[in-house]
Tab-separated table of C-alpha atoms in Angstrom:
chain	number	residue	atom	x	y	z
A	1	MET	CA	40.903	-98.191	-0.992
A	2	LYS	CA	38.186	-100.124	-2.090
A	3	LYS	CA	36.135	-102.727	0.160
A	4	SER	CA	34.239	-105.582	-1.104
A	5	LEU	CA	30.698	-106.027	-0.159
A	6	GLY	CA	29.966	-108.965	-1.543
A	7	ALA	CA	27.141	-109.355	-4.693
A	8	ARG	CA	24.270	-106.724	-3.577
A	9	THR	CA	21.793	-104.870	-5.397
A	10	ILE	CA	23.151	-101.372	-4.738
A	11	ILE	CA	23.005	-98.646	-7.500
A	12	PHE	CA	22.461	-94.757	-6.707
A	13	PRO	CA	20.419	-93.327	-7.550
A	14	THR	CA	17.517	-96.064	-8.155
A	15	PRO	CA	13.811	-94.445	-9.040
A	16	VAL	CA	10.409	-94.645	-7.495
A	17	LEU	CA	8.399	-96.162	-10.099
A	18	ILE	CA	4.544	-96.918	-9.142
A	19	VAL	CA	3.506	-99.697	-11.545
A	20	ALA	CA	-0.591	-99.607	-12.274
A	21	THR	CA	-2.715	-102.247	-13.711
A	22	TYR	CA	-6.281	-103.561	-13.659
A	23	ASP	CA	-6.787	-106.237	-12.419
A	24	PRO	CA	-9.087	-109.766	-13.531
A	25	ALA	CA	-12.081	-107.867	-11.948
A	26	GLY	CA	-10.679	-104.907	-13.987
A	27	ARG	CA	-10.217	-102.701	-10.518
A	28	PRO	CA	-7.002	-100.500	-10.367
A	29	ASN	CA	-4.135	-101.449	-8.185
A	30	ALA	CA	-0.584	-99.814	-8.133
A	31	MET	CA	2.616	-101.352	-6.526
A	32	ALA	CA	5.797	-99.665	-5.926
A	33	ALA	CA	8.876	-101.107	-7.549
A	34	ALA	CA	12.894	-99.337	-7.517
A	35	TRP	CA	14.234	-101.865	-10.397
A	36	GLY	CA	13.868	-100.490	-13.886
A	37	GLY	CA	14.438	-97.519	-15.768
A	38	ILE	CA	13.988	-96.734	-19.650
A	39	CYS	CA	15.864	-99.413	-21.742
A	40	CYS	CA	15.669	-98.703	-25.515
A	41	SER	CA	15.371	-94.714	-27.288
A	42	ASP	CA	13.843	-96.430	-30.371
A	43	PRO	CA	11.168	-97.516	-29.765
A	44	PRO	CA	11.237	-95.793	-26.587
A	45	CYS	CA	11.174	-98.613	-23.214
A	46	VAL	CA	10.785	-99.039	-19.927
A	47	ALA	CA	11.629	-101.905	-18.415
A	48	VAL	CA	10.284	-103.160	-14.608
A	49	SER	CA	11.110	-105.868	-12.576
A	50	LEU	CA	8.779	-107.520	-10.599
A	51	ARG	CA	8.255	-110.794	-8.314
A	52	GLU	CA	6.170	-113.625	-9.727
A	53	ALA	CA	4.275	-113.411	-6.577
A	54	THR	CA	3.115	-109.674	-6.738
A	55	TYR	CA	-0.442	-109.059	-7.494
A	56	THR	CA	0.525	-106.852	-10.408
A	57	TYR	CA	2.344	-109.551	-12.155
A	58	GLY	CA	-0.586	-111.356	-12.885
A	59	ASN	CA	-2.447	-108.190	-13.626
A	60	LEU	CA	0.367	-107.166	-15.902
A	61	MET	CA	0.576	-110.714	-17.790
A	62	ALA	CA	-2.825	-110.474	-18.861
A	63	ARG	CA	-3.887	-106.942	-19.964
A	64	LYS	CA	-0.297	-106.859	-21.432
A	65	ALA	CA	-0.606	-103.043	-20.294
A	66	PHE	CA	1.144	-100.837	-17.429
A	67	THR	CA	1.783	-97.252	-16.719
A	68	ILE	CA	4.790	-96.344	-15.168
A	69	ASN	CA	3.731	-92.745	-12.804
A	70	ILE	CA	6.417	-91.043	-11.004
A	71	PRO	CA	4.864	-89.666	-7.616
A	72	SER	CA	6.294	-85.933	-5.975
A	73	GLU	CA	7.861	-85.861	-2.817
A	74	GLU	CA	4.479	-84.683	-0.867
A	75	TYR	CA	3.763	-88.542	-1.986
A	76	LEU	CA	6.468	-90.250	-0.292
A	77	ARG	CA	3.571	-91.763	2.302
A	78	GLU	CA	1.447	-92.751	-0.550
A	79	ALA	CA	4.567	-94.577	-2.738
A	80	ASP	CA	6.147	-96.314	0.397
A	81	TYR	CA	1.883	-97.374	1.554
A	82	LEU	CA	1.955	-99.205	-2.108
A	83	GLY	CA	4.949	-100.622	-1.734
A	84	LEU	CA	4.064	-102.504	1.938
A	85	VAL	CA	0.398	-104.048	1.161
A	86	SER	CA	-1.248	-106.576	-1.647
A	87	GLY	CA	-3.718	-105.938	-4.181
A	88	ARG	CA	-4.987	-109.394	-3.219
A	89	ASN	CA	-6.018	-108.287	0.149
A	90	VAL	CA	-6.472	-104.060	-0.202
A	91	GLU	CA	-7.952	-102.004	-2.307
A	92	LYS	CA	-5.116	-99.756	-2.704
A	93	PHE	CA	-6.187	-96.523	-4.476
A	94	PRO	CA	-9.109	-95.588	-2.137
A	95	ALA	CA	-6.856	-96.798	0.964
A	96	ALA	CA	-4.674	-94.112	0.261
A	97	GLY	CA	-6.658	-91.707	-1.281
A	98	LEU	CA	-5.466	-91.635	-4.524
A	99	THR	CA	-7.270	-91.469	-7.699
A	100	PRO	CA	-7.356	-93.765	-11.161
A	101	ALA	CA	-7.981	-92.383	-14.264
A	102	PRO	CA	-8.510	-94.598	-17.396
A	103	GLY	CA	-4.961	-94.457	-19.716
A	104	LYS	CA	-5.494	-92.789	-22.962
A	105	SER	CA	-3.282	-94.950	-24.846
A	106	VAL	CA	-2.869	-98.134	-23.379
A	107	ASP	CA	-5.574	-100.620	-20.586
A	108	ALA	CA	-4.040	-99.286	-17.704
A	109	PRO	CA	-4.926	-96.883	-14.971
A	110	VAL	CA	-3.494	-94.249	-14.338
A	111	ILE	CA	-2.791	-91.860	-10.891
A	112	GLU	CA	-4.656	-88.487	-10.681
A	113	GLU	CA	-2.326	-87.659	-8.147
A	114	PHE	CA	1.205	-87.666	-9.578
A	115	PRO	CA	2.603	-85.445	-11.933
A	116	LEU	CA	4.120	-88.008	-14.791
A	117	VAL	CA	2.891	-91.050	-16.216
A	118	LEU	CA	4.508	-93.435	-18.966
A	119	GLU	CA	1.213	-95.215	-20.578
A	120	CYS	CA	3.321	-98.753	-21.875
A	121	ALA	CA	1.888	-101.546	-23.771
A	122	LEU	CA	4.140	-104.642	-22.747
A	123	LEU	CA	6.714	-105.781	-25.458
A	124	LYS	CA	8.692	-108.840	-24.073
A	125	SER	CA	8.807	-110.153	-20.318
A	126	VAL	CA	12.474	-111.797	-19.639
A	127	ARG	CA	12.967	-113.971	-16.633
A	128	ILE	CA	15.965	-113.259	-15.093
A	129	GLY	CA	15.754	-115.194	-10.961
A	130	LEU	CA	13.654	-113.906	-7.848
A	131	HIS	CA	12.483	-110.972	-10.261
A	132	THR	CA	11.133	-110.960	-13.851
A	133	GLN	CA	11.627	-108.218	-15.898
A	134	PHE	CA	8.611	-106.356	-18.187
A	135	ILE	CA	9.839	-104.617	-21.184
A	136	GLY	CA	7.103	-101.864	-22.151
A	137	GLU	CA	6.983	-99.573	-25.031
A	138	ILE	CA	5.901	-96.504	-24.337
A	139	LYS	CA	3.238	-95.102	-25.839
A	140	ASP	CA	2.592	-91.486	-24.718
A	141	VAL	CA	4.502	-89.916	-21.756
A	142	ARG	CA	1.827	-87.711	-19.841
A	143	ALA	CA	2.845	-84.685	-17.445
A	144	GLU	CA	0.565	-82.420	-15.237
A	145	THR	CA	0.663	-78.858	-16.859
A	146	ALA	CA	1.856	-77.294	-13.532
A	147	VAL	CA	5.356	-79.460	-14.153
A	148	LEU	CA	6.230	-78.288	-17.526
A	149	ASP	CA	9.186	-75.770	-18.041
A	150	ALA	CA	9.360	-72.791	-20.565
A	151	GLY	CA	10.393	-75.248	-23.102
A	152	GLY	CA	7.363	-77.834	-22.559
A	153	ASN	CA	9.222	-80.094	-20.912
A	154	PRO	CA	8.515	-82.065	-17.302
A	155	GLY	CA	11.032	-80.313	-15.160
A	156	ILE	CA	12.494	-82.456	-12.665
A	157	GLY	CA	12.643	-79.618	-10.255
A	158	LEU	CA	8.638	-79.061	-10.727
A	159	VAL	CA	8.372	-82.909	-10.434
A	160	LYS	CA	10.677	-82.987	-7.107
A	161	PRO	CA	10.660	-87.140	-8.115
A	162	LEU	CA	11.761	-89.660	-5.220
A	163	ILE	CA	15.322	-91.035	-5.110
A	164	PHE	CA	15.136	-94.809	-3.340
A	165	ASP	CA	18.227	-95.612	-1.697
A	166	PRO	CA	18.858	-99.210	-1.899
A	167	ALA	CA	21.689	-99.284	0.718
A	168	GLY	CA	19.936	-97.288	3.792
A	169	ARG	CA	16.602	-98.055	2.703
A	170	ALA	CA	15.145	-94.040	2.642
A	171	TYR	CA	14.548	-91.625	0.570
A	172	TYR	CA	15.582	-88.688	-0.844
A	173	GLY	CA	14.945	-85.742	-3.635
A	174	ILE	CA	16.895	-83.971	-6.456
A	175	GLY	CA	19.175	-81.995	-5.300
A	176	PRO	CA	20.999	-78.962	-6.954
A	177	ARG	CA	21.633	-78.524	-10.661
A	178	LEU	CA	24.977	-79.083	-11.285
A	179	GLY	CA	26.293	-78.762	-15.020
A	180	GLN	CA	25.135	-80.018	-18.386
A	181	ALA	CA	24.981	-83.305	-20.142
A	182	PHE	CA	26.623	-83.722	-23.247
A	183	ALA	CA	28.635	-80.500	-22.747
A	184	ALA	CA	30.251	-80.320	-19.245
A	185	GLY	CA	33.053	-83.057	-20.322
A	186	LYS	CA	34.187	-80.450	-23.668
A	187	SER	CA	36.664	-79.176	-21.591
A	188	ILE	CA	38.243	-82.680	-21.795
A	189	GLY	CA	37.654	-83.393	-25.144
A	190	ALA	CA	34.803	-83.224	-27.886
A	191	PRO	CA	34.184	-85.763	-30.315
A	192	PRO	CA	34.283	-85.423	-33.786
A	193	ALA	CA	31.259	-83.399	-35.699
A	194	LYS	CA	30.402	-86.555	-36.937
A	195	GLU	CA	30.881	-89.148	-34.202
A	196	GLY	CA	28.202	-90.785	-32.985
A	197	ARG	CA	28.662	-91.277	-28.979
A	198	CYS	CA	30.390	-93.442	-27.229
B	1	MET	CA	-4.521	-81.979	-15.641
B	2	LYS	CA	-2.087	-83.934	-17.369
B	3	LYS	CA	-1.042	-82.862	-21.337
B	4	SER	CA	0.730	-85.977	-23.470
B	5	LEU	CA	3.759	-85.592	-24.816
B	6	GLY	CA	4.264	-88.179	-27.045
B	7	ALA	CA	6.228	-91.000	-26.977
B	8	ARG	CA	9.478	-90.172	-25.099
B	9	THR	CA	11.621	-91.584	-22.991
B	10	ILE	CA	11.243	-89.435	-19.495
B	11	ILE	CA	12.144	-90.819	-16.051
B	12	PHE	CA	13.452	-89.245	-13.081
B	13	PRO	CA	15.516	-89.803	-11.817
B	14	THR	CA	17.793	-91.557	-14.141
B	15	PRO	CA	21.633	-93.069	-13.129
B	16	VAL	CA	24.953	-92.088	-14.580
B	17	LEU	CA	26.727	-95.669	-15.389
B	18	ILE	CA	30.459	-95.307	-16.527
B	19	VAL	CA	30.554	-99.168	-17.889
B	20	ALA	CA	33.750	-100.583	-18.161
B	21	THR	CA	35.347	-102.676	-20.803
B	22	TYR	CA	38.569	-104.868	-22.105
B	23	ASP	CA	38.792	-104.034	-25.742
B	24	PRO	CA	40.374	-106.575	-28.034
B	25	ALA	CA	43.643	-105.353	-27.024
B	26	GLY	CA	43.268	-105.249	-23.843
B	27	ARG	CA	42.669	-101.686	-23.288
B	28	PRO	CA	40.591	-100.281	-20.514
B	29	ASN	CA	37.384	-98.560	-22.206
B	30	ALA	CA	34.556	-96.525	-20.229
B	31	MET	CA	31.543	-95.013	-21.564
B	32	ALA	CA	28.448	-93.272	-19.993
B	33	ALA	CA	24.783	-95.316	-19.906
B	34	ALA	CA	22.043	-93.375	-18.512
B	35	TRP	CA	19.515	-96.865	-19.577
B	36	GLY	CA	19.925	-98.663	-17.096
B	37	GLY	CA	19.526	-100.168	-13.123
B	38	ILE	CA	19.069	-103.105	-11.040
B	39	CYS	CA	16.924	-105.600	-12.190
B	40	CYS	CA	16.873	-108.621	-9.877
B	41	SER	CA	17.304	-108.811	-6.908
B	42	ASP	CA	18.678	-113.120	-6.685
B	43	PRO	CA	20.606	-113.438	-8.312
B	44	PRO	CA	21.345	-109.810	-7.774
B	45	CYS	CA	21.594	-108.563	-11.259
B	46	VAL	CA	21.952	-104.994	-13.086
B	47	ALA	CA	20.730	-104.055	-16.754
B	48	VAL	CA	22.169	-101.745	-18.780
B	49	SER	CA	21.112	-100.514	-22.527
B	50	LEU	CA	23.542	-99.987	-24.880
B	51	ARG	CA	23.646	-99.267	-28.593
B	52	GLU	CA	25.184	-101.834	-30.934
B	53	ALA	CA	27.471	-98.711	-32.969
B	54	THR	CA	29.389	-98.307	-29.408
B	55	TYR	CA	32.552	-99.073	-29.034
B	56	THR	CA	31.551	-101.248	-25.346
B	57	TYR	CA	28.974	-103.418	-27.318
B	58	GLY	CA	31.871	-105.130	-28.957
B	59	ASN	CA	34.230	-105.478	-25.856
B	60	LEU	CA	31.458	-106.529	-23.857
B	61	MET	CA	30.178	-109.482	-25.943
B	62	ALA	CA	33.484	-110.491	-26.739
B	63	ARG	CA	34.626	-110.554	-23.011
B	64	LYS	CA	31.262	-111.362	-21.406
B	65	ALA	CA	32.234	-108.930	-18.503
B	66	PHE	CA	32.006	-105.250	-17.482
B	67	THR	CA	31.930	-103.407	-14.471
B	68	ILE	CA	29.437	-100.754	-13.753
B	69	ASN	CA	30.785	-97.357	-12.010
B	70	ILE	CA	29.318	-94.582	-10.103
B	71	PRO	CA	30.857	-91.723	-10.271
B	72	SER	CA	31.160	-89.012	-7.652
B	73	GLU	CA	29.723	-84.903	-8.523
B	74	GLU	CA	33.546	-84.177	-8.428
B	75	TYR	CA	33.342	-86.163	-11.416
B	76	LEU	CA	30.675	-84.800	-13.649
B	77	ARG	CA	33.312	-83.534	-15.882
B	78	GLU	CA	34.794	-87.030	-16.652
B	79	ALA	CA	31.314	-88.714	-16.631
B	80	ASP	CA	30.359	-86.860	-19.077
B	81	TYR	CA	33.308	-86.516	-21.807
B	82	LEU	CA	33.690	-90.713	-21.476
B	83	GLY	CA	29.549	-90.042	-22.915
B	84	LEU	CA	30.944	-87.757	-25.495
B	85	VAL	CA	33.795	-89.630	-27.158
B	86	SER	CA	34.693	-92.697	-28.662
B	87	GLY	CA	37.181	-95.861	-27.232
B	88	ARG	CA	37.169	-96.222	-30.957
B	89	ASN	CA	39.205	-93.001	-31.355
B	90	VAL	CA	40.569	-92.133	-28.400
B	91	GLU	CA	42.212	-93.773	-25.202
B	92	LYS	CA	40.021	-92.286	-22.756
B	93	PHE	CA	41.583	-93.129	-19.340
B	94	PRO	CA	44.797	-91.186	-20.119
B	95	ALA	CA	42.272	-88.622	-21.650
B	96	ALA	CA	40.663	-87.951	-18.620
B	97	GLY	CA	43.055	-88.409	-16.344
B	98	LEU	CA	41.196	-91.571	-15.026
B	99	THR	CA	42.910	-95.128	-13.285
B	100	PRO	CA	42.106	-98.204	-14.387
B	101	ALA	CA	42.547	-101.182	-11.748
B	102	PRO	CA	41.711	-104.446	-12.640
B	103	GLY	CA	38.325	-106.240	-11.798
B	104	LYS	CA	38.796	-108.482	-8.637
B	105	SER	CA	36.080	-111.049	-9.337
B	106	VAL	CA	35.266	-110.304	-13.400
B	107	ASP	CA	37.630	-109.634	-16.875
B	108	ALA	CA	36.617	-106.233	-17.276
B	109	PRO	CA	38.191	-102.522	-15.418
B	110	VAL	CA	37.499	-100.913	-12.838
B	111	ILE	CA	38.020	-96.614	-12.051
B	112	GLU	CA	40.054	-96.234	-8.848
B	113	GLU	CA	38.656	-92.782	-8.755
B	114	PHE	CA	35.346	-93.210	-8.580
B	115	PRO	CA	33.625	-94.458	-4.845
B	116	LEU	CA	31.525	-97.635	-6.258
B	117	VAL	CA	32.006	-100.233	-8.388
B	118	LEU	CA	29.671	-103.332	-9.166
B	119	GLU	CA	31.414	-105.949	-10.648
B	120	CYS	CA	29.359	-108.368	-13.181
B	121	ALA	CA	29.380	-111.154	-15.436
B	122	LEU	CA	27.307	-111.052	-18.863
B	123	LEU	CA	23.953	-113.313	-17.809
B	124	LYS	CA	22.033	-112.441	-21.083
B	125	SER	CA	21.410	-109.802	-23.680
B	126	VAL	CA	18.205	-108.800	-24.800
B	127	ARG	CA	17.511	-107.168	-28.134
B	128	ILE	CA	14.722	-104.454	-27.965
B	129	GLY	CA	15.544	-102.046	-30.573
B	130	LEU	CA	18.165	-99.534	-31.073
B	131	HIS	CA	19.314	-100.549	-28.119
B	132	THR	CA	20.561	-104.201	-26.626
B	133	GLN	CA	20.054	-104.589	-22.970
B	134	PHE	CA	22.665	-106.562	-21.345
B	135	ILE	CA	21.980	-108.435	-17.931
B	136	GLY	CA	25.055	-108.648	-15.684
B	137	GLU	CA	24.756	-110.607	-12.664
B	138	ILE	CA	26.585	-108.687	-9.806
B	139	LYS	CA	29.548	-110.978	-8.307
B	140	ASP	CA	31.003	-108.047	-5.710
B	141	VAL	CA	30.284	-104.716	-5.123
B	142	ARG	CA	32.973	-102.647	-4.177
B	143	ALA	CA	33.141	-99.134	-2.081
B	144	GLU	CA	35.594	-96.732	-1.452
B	145	THR	CA	36.089	-97.190	2.462
B	146	ALA	CA	35.657	-93.332	2.825
B	147	VAL	CA	32.121	-93.627	1.617
B	148	LEU	CA	30.733	-96.182	3.574
B	149	ASP	CA	28.330	-95.342	6.643
B	150	ALA	CA	28.528	-96.397	10.382
B	151	GLY	CA	26.803	-99.499	9.211
B	152	GLY	CA	29.624	-100.315	7.043
B	153	ASN	CA	27.080	-100.001	3.651
B	154	PRO	CA	27.920	-96.944	0.843
B	155	GLY	CA	25.835	-94.094	2.110
B	156	ILE	CA	24.221	-91.910	-0.586
B	157	GLY	CA	25.454	-89.000	0.825
B	158	LEU	CA	28.797	-89.778	1.071
B	159	VAL	CA	28.926	-91.067	-2.686
B	160	LYS	CA	27.597	-88.593	-4.286
B	161	PRO	CA	25.803	-89.461	-6.752
B	162	LEU	CA	25.020	-87.578	-10.171
B	163	ILE	CA	21.321	-88.023	-11.106
B	164	PHE	CA	20.946	-87.704	-15.059
B	165	ASP	CA	17.837	-85.304	-15.901
B	166	PRO	CA	16.632	-87.002	-19.548
B	167	ALA	CA	14.132	-84.264	-20.351
B	168	GLY	CA	16.580	-81.170	-19.548
B	169	ARG	CA	20.132	-83.137	-20.078
B	170	ALA	CA	21.828	-81.901	-16.945
B	171	TYR	CA	23.231	-83.406	-14.320
B	172	TYR	CA	21.497	-82.887	-10.680
B	173	GLY	CA	23.002	-83.817	-6.883
B	174	ILE	CA	21.609	-85.739	-4.290
B	175	GLY	CA	19.159	-83.851	-1.958
B	176	PRO	CA	18.024	-84.203	1.584
B	177	ARG	CA	16.616	-87.305	3.496
B	178	LEU	CA	12.755	-87.351	2.873
B	179	GLY	CA	12.009	-90.662	4.756
B	180	GLN	CA	12.340	-94.592	5.598
B	181	ALA	CA	11.445	-96.903	2.809
B	182	PHE	CA	9.379	-99.837	4.061
B	183	ALA	CA	8.044	-97.649	7.014
B	184	ALA	CA	6.505	-94.139	6.020
B	185	GLY	CA	3.674	-95.809	4.337
B	186	LYS	CA	2.389	-97.899	7.795
B	187	SER	CA	0.345	-94.494	8.966
B	188	ILE	CA	-1.874	-95.187	6.264
B	189	GLY	CA	-1.799	-99.328	6.440
B	190	ALA	CA	0.333	-101.717	7.553
B	191	PRO	CA	0.633	-105.575	6.012
B	192	PRO	CA	-0.453	-108.544	7.960
B	193	ALA	CA	2.527	-109.998	9.545
B	194	LYS	CA	3.335	-112.678	7.117
B	195	GLU	CA	2.417	-110.765	3.988
B	196	GLY	CA	4.880	-110.416	1.100
B	197	ARG	CA	4.741	-106.866	-0.242
B	198	CYS	CA	3.130	-106.010	-3.250
């Protein structure tokens, strides 16, 4: 039986997205965000929601560019720190011992230590409420060669991304591989050859 | 060193969201979507992106209501199936052996077998490209009592949600708990007492 818990922001899993921008003085900044993810396949786009009060909000509005950096498990402490303090008061890169590098495709910094980064150009912003959603067109995905699998794709088990649990306010790792997508369900019924999905 | 992979839709982790709606005849339908997540804290909102070609797209536009159901690991096969076939051609609930129940707060069905559901009223839709993003205000979250932890919150380890890997097109489970959020980073530096985050 299901119990009503009220209007709350709970989805499992939720990502740990580190949004990096340049501030008006050209200093790199990075903050942790959990409200976001891919939002379009063509053009490839990612959405991330930020409160107007954040330092990143103004930076992003001004430069129209940002990167989404995916930290690996070993950078849990740094990722959490980037969500605790404001770039208004602290230069977070040196404080966290992280290294900024210029994006190759957009006017935003990339975090060298994190294995996967999406370089994004602001496509549109959507006002919702406390959060405004920024939709960025993904201009390039770059990954450390050490996390590429035999097929040349980023391996989730090599990236070792963090998972955020918004109910328990905790971080988790990736568990075991459970099955192949667009395949496991065929034992129930397969689509006609020409049918689009869903 | 980072290698450029081009403009692709890769973020780790990505959720497995089962979007349930009623069709024009009042029949329940459900489809799997991976492009979505929480997008605002106040009002609590969730975003999910759908292609216009999907059956759910029209259902959602007409009824302005949907639910986001989170399947547990044991329903991997059913969840995958819901992403393989279209409600235009198949009644997916009986085909998958799933049970629809009316939402308590919105005019959309809930999947009884899945442990966690967000009942959502359409707030706005945002055209992006191949995908249109639907932003729903979360009217209620309901969870099976069996997945509530001692504090009355849905436990991620009890829900056992699926994680979708868009690079490897595979499903994963949740791994070990790695740390407490808004706490682990304090060893690097804590915010002043009155500072907002980020």
